[in-house]
Coordinates of N, CA and C in Angstrom, one line a residue:
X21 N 0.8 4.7 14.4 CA -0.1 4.9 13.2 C 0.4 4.0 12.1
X22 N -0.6 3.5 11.0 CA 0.0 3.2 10.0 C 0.0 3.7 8.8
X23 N 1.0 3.9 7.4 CA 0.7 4.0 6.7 C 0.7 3.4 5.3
X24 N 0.1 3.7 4.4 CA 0.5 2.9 2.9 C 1.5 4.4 2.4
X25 N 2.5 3.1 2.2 CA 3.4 3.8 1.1 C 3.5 3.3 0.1
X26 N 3.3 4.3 -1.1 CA 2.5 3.8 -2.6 C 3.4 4.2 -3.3
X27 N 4.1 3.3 -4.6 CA 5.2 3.4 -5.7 C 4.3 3.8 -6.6
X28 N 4.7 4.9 -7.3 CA 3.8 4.8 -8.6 C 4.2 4.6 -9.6
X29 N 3.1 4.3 -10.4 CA 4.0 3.4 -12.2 C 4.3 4.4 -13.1
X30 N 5.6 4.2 -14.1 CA 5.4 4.5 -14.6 C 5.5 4.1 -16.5
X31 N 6.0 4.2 -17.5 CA 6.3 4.1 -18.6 C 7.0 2.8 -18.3
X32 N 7.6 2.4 -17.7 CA 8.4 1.2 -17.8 C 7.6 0.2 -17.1
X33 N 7.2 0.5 -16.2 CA 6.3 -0.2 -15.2 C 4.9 -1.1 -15.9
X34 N 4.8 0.3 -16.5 CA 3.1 -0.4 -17.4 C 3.4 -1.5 -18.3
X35 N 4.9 -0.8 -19.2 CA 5.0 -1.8 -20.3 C 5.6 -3.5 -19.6
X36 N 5.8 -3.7 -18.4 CA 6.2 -5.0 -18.1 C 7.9 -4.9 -17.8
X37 N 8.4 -3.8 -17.1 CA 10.1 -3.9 -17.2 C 9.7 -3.8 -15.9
X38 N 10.7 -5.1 -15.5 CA 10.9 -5.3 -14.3 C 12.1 -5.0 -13.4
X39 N 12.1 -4.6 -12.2 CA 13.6 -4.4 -12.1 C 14.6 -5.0 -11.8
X40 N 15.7 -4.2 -12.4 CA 17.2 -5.1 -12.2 C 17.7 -6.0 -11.0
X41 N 18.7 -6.4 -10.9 CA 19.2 -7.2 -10.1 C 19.9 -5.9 -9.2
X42 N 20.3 -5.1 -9.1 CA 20.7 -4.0 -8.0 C 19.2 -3.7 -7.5
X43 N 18.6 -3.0 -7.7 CA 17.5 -2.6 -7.0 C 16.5 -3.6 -6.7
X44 N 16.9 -4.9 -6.9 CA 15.7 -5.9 -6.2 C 16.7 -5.8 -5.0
X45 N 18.3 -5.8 -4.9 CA 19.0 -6.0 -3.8 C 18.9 -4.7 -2.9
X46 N 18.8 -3.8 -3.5 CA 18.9 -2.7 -2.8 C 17.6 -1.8 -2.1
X47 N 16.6 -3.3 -2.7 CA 15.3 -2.7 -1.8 C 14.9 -4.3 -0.7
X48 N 15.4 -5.0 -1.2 CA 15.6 -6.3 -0.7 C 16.9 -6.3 1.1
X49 N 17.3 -5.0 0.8 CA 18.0 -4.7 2.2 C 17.2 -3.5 2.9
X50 N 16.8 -2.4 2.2 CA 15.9 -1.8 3.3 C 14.3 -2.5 3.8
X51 N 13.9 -3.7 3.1 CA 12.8 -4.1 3.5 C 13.3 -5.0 4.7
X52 N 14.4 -5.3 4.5 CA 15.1 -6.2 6.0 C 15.3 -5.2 7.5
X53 N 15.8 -4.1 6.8 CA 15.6 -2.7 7.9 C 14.3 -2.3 8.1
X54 N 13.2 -2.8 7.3 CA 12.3 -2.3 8.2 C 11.4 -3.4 8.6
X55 N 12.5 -4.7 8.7 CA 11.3 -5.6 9.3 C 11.9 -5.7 11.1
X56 N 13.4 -5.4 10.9 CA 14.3 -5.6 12.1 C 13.6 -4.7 12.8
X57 N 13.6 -3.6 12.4 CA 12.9 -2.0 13.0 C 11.8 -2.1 13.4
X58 N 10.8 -3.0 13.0 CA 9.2 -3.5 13.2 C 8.2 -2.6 12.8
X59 N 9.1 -2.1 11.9 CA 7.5 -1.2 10.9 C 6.9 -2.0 9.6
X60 N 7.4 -2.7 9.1 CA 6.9 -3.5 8.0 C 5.8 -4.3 8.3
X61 N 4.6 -4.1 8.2 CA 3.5 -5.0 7.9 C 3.0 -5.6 6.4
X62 N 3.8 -5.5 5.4 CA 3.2 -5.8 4.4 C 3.7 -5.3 3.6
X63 N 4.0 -5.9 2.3 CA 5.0 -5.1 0.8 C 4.8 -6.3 -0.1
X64 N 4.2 -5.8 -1.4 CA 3.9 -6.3 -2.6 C 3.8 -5.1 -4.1
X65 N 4.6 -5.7 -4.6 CA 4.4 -5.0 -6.0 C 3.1 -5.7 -6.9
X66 N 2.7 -5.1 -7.6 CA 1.6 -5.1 -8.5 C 1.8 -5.6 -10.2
X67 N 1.4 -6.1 -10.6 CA 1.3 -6.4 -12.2 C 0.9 -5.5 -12.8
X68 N 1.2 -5.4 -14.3 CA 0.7 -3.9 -14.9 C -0.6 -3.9 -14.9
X69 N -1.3 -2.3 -15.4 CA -2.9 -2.2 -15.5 C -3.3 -3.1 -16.5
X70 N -3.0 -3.5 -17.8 CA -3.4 -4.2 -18.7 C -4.1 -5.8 -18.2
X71 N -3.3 -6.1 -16.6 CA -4.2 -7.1 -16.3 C -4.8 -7.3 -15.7
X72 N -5.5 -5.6 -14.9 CA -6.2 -5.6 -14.2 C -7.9 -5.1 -14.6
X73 N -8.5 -5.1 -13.5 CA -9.8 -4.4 -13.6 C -10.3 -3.4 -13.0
X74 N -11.5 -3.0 -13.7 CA -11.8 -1.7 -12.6 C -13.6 -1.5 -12.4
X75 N -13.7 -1.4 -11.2 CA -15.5 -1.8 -11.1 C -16.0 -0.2 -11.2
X76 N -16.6 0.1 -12.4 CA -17.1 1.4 -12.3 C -18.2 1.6 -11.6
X77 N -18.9 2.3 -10.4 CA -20.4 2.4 -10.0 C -21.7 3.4 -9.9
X78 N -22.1 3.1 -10.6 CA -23.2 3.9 -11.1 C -24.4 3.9 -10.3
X79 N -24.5 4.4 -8.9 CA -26.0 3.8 -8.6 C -26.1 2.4 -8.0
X80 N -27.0 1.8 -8.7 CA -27.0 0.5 -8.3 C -26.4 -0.3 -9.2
X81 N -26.2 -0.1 -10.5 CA -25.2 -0.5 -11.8 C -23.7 -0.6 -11.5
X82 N -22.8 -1.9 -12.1 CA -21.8 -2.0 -11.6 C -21.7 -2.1 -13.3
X83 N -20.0 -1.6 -13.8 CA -19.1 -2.1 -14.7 C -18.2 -2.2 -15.0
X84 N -17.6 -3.4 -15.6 CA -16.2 -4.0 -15.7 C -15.2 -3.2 -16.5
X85 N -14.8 -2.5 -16.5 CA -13.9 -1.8 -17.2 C -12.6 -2.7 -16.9
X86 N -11.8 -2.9 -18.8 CA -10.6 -4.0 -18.0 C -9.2 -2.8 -18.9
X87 N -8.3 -3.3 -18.2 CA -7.1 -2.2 -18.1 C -6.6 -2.8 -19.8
X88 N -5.5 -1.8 -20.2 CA -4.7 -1.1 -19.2 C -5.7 0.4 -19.4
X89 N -5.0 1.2 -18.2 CA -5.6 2.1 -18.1 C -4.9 3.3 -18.3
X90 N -5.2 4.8 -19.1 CA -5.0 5.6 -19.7 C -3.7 6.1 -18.7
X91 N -3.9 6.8 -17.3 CA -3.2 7.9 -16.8 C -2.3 6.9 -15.9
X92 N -1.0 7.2 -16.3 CA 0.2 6.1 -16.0 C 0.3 6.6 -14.8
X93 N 1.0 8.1 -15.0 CA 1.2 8.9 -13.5 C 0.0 8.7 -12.2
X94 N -1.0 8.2 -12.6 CA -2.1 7.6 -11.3 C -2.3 6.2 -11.0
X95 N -1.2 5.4 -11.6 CA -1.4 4.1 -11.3 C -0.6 3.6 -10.3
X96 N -0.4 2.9 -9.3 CA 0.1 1.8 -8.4 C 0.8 0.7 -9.2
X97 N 2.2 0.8 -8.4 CA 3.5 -0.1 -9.1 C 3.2 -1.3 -8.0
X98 N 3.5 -1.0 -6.9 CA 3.8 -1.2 -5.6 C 3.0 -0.8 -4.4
X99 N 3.6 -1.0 -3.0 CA 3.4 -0.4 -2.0 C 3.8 -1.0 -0.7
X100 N 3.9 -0.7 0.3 CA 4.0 -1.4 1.8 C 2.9 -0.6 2.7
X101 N 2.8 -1.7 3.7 CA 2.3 -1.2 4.9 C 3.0 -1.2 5.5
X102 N 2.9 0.2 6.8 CA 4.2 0.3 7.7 C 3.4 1.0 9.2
X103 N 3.9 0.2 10.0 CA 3.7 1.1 11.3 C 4.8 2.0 11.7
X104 N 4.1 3.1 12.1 CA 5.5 3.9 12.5 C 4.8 4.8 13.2
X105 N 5.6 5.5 14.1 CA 5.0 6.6 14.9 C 4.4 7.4 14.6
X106 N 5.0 8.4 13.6 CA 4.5 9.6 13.3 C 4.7 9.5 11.2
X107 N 4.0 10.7 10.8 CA 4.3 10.7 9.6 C 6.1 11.3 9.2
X108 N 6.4 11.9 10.0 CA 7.9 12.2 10.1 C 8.7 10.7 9.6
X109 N 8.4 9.8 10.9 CA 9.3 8.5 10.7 C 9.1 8.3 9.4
X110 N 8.0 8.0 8.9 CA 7.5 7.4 7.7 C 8.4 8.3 6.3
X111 N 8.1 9.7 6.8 CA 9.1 10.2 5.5 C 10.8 9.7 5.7
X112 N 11.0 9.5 6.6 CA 12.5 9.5 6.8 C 13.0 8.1 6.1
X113 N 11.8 7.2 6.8 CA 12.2 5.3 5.6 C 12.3 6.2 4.6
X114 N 10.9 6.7 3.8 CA 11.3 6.8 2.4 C 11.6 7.3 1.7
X115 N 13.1 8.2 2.4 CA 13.9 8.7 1.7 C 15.0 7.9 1.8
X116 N 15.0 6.9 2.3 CA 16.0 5.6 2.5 C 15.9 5.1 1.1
X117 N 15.0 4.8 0.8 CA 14.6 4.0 -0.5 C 15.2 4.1 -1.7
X118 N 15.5 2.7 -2.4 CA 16.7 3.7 -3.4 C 15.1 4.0 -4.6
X119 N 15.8 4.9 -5.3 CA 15.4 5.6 -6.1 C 14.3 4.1 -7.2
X120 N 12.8 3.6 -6.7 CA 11.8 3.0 -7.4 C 12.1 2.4 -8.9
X121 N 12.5 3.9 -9.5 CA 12.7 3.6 -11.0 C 14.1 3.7 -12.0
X122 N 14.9 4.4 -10.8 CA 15.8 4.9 -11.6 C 16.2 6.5 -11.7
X123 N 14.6 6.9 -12.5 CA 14.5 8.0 -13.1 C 13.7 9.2 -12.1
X124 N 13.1 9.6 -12.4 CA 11.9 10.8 -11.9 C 11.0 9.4 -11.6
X125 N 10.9 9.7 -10.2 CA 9.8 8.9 -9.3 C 9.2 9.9 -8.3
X126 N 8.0 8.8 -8.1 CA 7.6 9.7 -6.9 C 6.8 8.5 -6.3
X127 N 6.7 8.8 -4.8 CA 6.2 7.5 -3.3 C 5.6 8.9 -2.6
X128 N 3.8 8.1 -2.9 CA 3.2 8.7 -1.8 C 3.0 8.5 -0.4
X129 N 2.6 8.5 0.5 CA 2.2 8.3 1.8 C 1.1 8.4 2.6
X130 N 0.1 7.4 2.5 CA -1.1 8.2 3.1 C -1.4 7.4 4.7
X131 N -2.0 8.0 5.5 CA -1.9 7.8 6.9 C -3.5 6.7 6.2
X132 N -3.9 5.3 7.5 CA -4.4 4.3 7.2 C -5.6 4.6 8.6
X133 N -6.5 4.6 7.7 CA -7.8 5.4 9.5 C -7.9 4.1 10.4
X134 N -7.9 4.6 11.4 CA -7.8 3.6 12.6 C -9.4 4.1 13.2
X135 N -9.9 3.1 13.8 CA -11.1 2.5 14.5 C -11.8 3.9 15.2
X136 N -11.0 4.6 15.9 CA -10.9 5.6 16.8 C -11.0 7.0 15.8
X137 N -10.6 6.9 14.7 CA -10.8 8.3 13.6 C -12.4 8.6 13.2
X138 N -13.1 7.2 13.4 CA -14.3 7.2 13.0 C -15.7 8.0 14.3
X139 N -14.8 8.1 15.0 CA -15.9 8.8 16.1 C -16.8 7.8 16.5
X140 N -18.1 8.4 17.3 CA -19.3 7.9 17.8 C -19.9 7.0 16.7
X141 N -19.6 7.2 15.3 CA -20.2 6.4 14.2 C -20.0 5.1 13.9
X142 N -18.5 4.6 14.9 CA -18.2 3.5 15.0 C -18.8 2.8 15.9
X143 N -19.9 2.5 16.0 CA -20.5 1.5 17.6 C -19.3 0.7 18.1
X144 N -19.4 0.6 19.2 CA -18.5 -0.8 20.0 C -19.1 -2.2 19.5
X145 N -20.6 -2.3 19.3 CA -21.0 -3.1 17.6 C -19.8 -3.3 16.5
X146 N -19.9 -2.7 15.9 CA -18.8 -2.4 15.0 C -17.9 -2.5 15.2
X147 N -17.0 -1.9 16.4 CA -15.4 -1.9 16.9 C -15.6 -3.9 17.1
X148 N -16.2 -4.5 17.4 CA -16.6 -6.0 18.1 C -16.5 -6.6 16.9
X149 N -16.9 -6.4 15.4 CA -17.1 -6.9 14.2 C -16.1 -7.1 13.9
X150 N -15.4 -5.5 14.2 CA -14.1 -5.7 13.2 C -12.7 -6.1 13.7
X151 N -12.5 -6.3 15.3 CA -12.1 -6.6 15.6 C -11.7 -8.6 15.8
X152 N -13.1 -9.1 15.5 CA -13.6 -10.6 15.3 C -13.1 -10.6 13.6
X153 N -13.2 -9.8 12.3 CA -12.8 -10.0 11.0 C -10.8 -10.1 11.4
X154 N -10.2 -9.2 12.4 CA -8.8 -9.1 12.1 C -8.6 -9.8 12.8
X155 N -8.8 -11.1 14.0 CA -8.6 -12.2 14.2 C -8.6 -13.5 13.6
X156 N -9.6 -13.2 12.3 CA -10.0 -14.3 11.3 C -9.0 -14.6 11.0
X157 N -8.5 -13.2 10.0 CA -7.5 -12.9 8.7 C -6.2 -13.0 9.6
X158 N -5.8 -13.0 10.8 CA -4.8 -13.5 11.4 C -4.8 -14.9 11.8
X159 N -5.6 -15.3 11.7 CA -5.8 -17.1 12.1 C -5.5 -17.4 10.4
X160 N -6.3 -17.1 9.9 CA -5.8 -17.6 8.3 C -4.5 -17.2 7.6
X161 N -3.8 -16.0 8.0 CA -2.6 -15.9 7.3 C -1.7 -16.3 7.9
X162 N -1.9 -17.5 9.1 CA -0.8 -17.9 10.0 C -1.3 -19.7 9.4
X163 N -2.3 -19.9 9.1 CA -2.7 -21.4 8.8 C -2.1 -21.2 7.5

């Protein structure tokens, strides 16, 4: 299974404090543990909301709302993708993890739907689509 494991921002995060030289090392060694281990598919941290956007949808109406944005405790610092067996494994990495902020943190976990969660709704049409899009994005992130 995979899942996203999500840092969330907070007060220090929004305002642009980046972190120290221990915790880049000290997350900079469990991401090598989980690349040896072969659950790592992916990890990037995020820039604060102030430089992002947000597409609000209304119907057929779209709008730009541009950050920062009000509720800190709901925003995304970070995150990885991780394959891992079960959601067990997945809690056990991230309690490995040193402590995100320092302070009062919290790392969610959400399971990532796979092909097969979608039922009969997924045509073998569809499974053929999407399986031709993740060969693309594999030919291009190797070019």
């Amino acid at each position: 299974m995979r899942v996203m494991v999500i840092i969330k921002a907070n007060k220090d995060s929004e305002a642009g404090v980046l972190p120290d030289e221990k915790l880049l090392t000290d997350m900079g060694k469990l991401n090598e543990e989980l690349v040896k281990a072969g659950v790592m598919l992916a990890c990037e941290g995020l820039h604060l909301s102030s430089k992002g956007k947000r597409v609000k949808f209304s119907g057929a109406k779209r709008t730009v709302i541009d950050g920062p944005f009000a509720e800190t405790k709901e925003l995304i610092a970070g995150f990885w993708l991780w394959k891992v067996k079960s959601m067990e494994e997945a809690i056990e990495w991230v309690k490995r993890c040193p402590n995100p902020t320092g302070e009062e943190a919290e790392v969610e976990i959400r399971q990532i739907f796979e092909a097969e969660d979608f039922g009969d709704e997924f045509t073998p049409e569809l499974r053929e689509q999407e399986d031709r899009l993740r060969a693309q994005i594999e030919k291009q992130t190797k070019a």
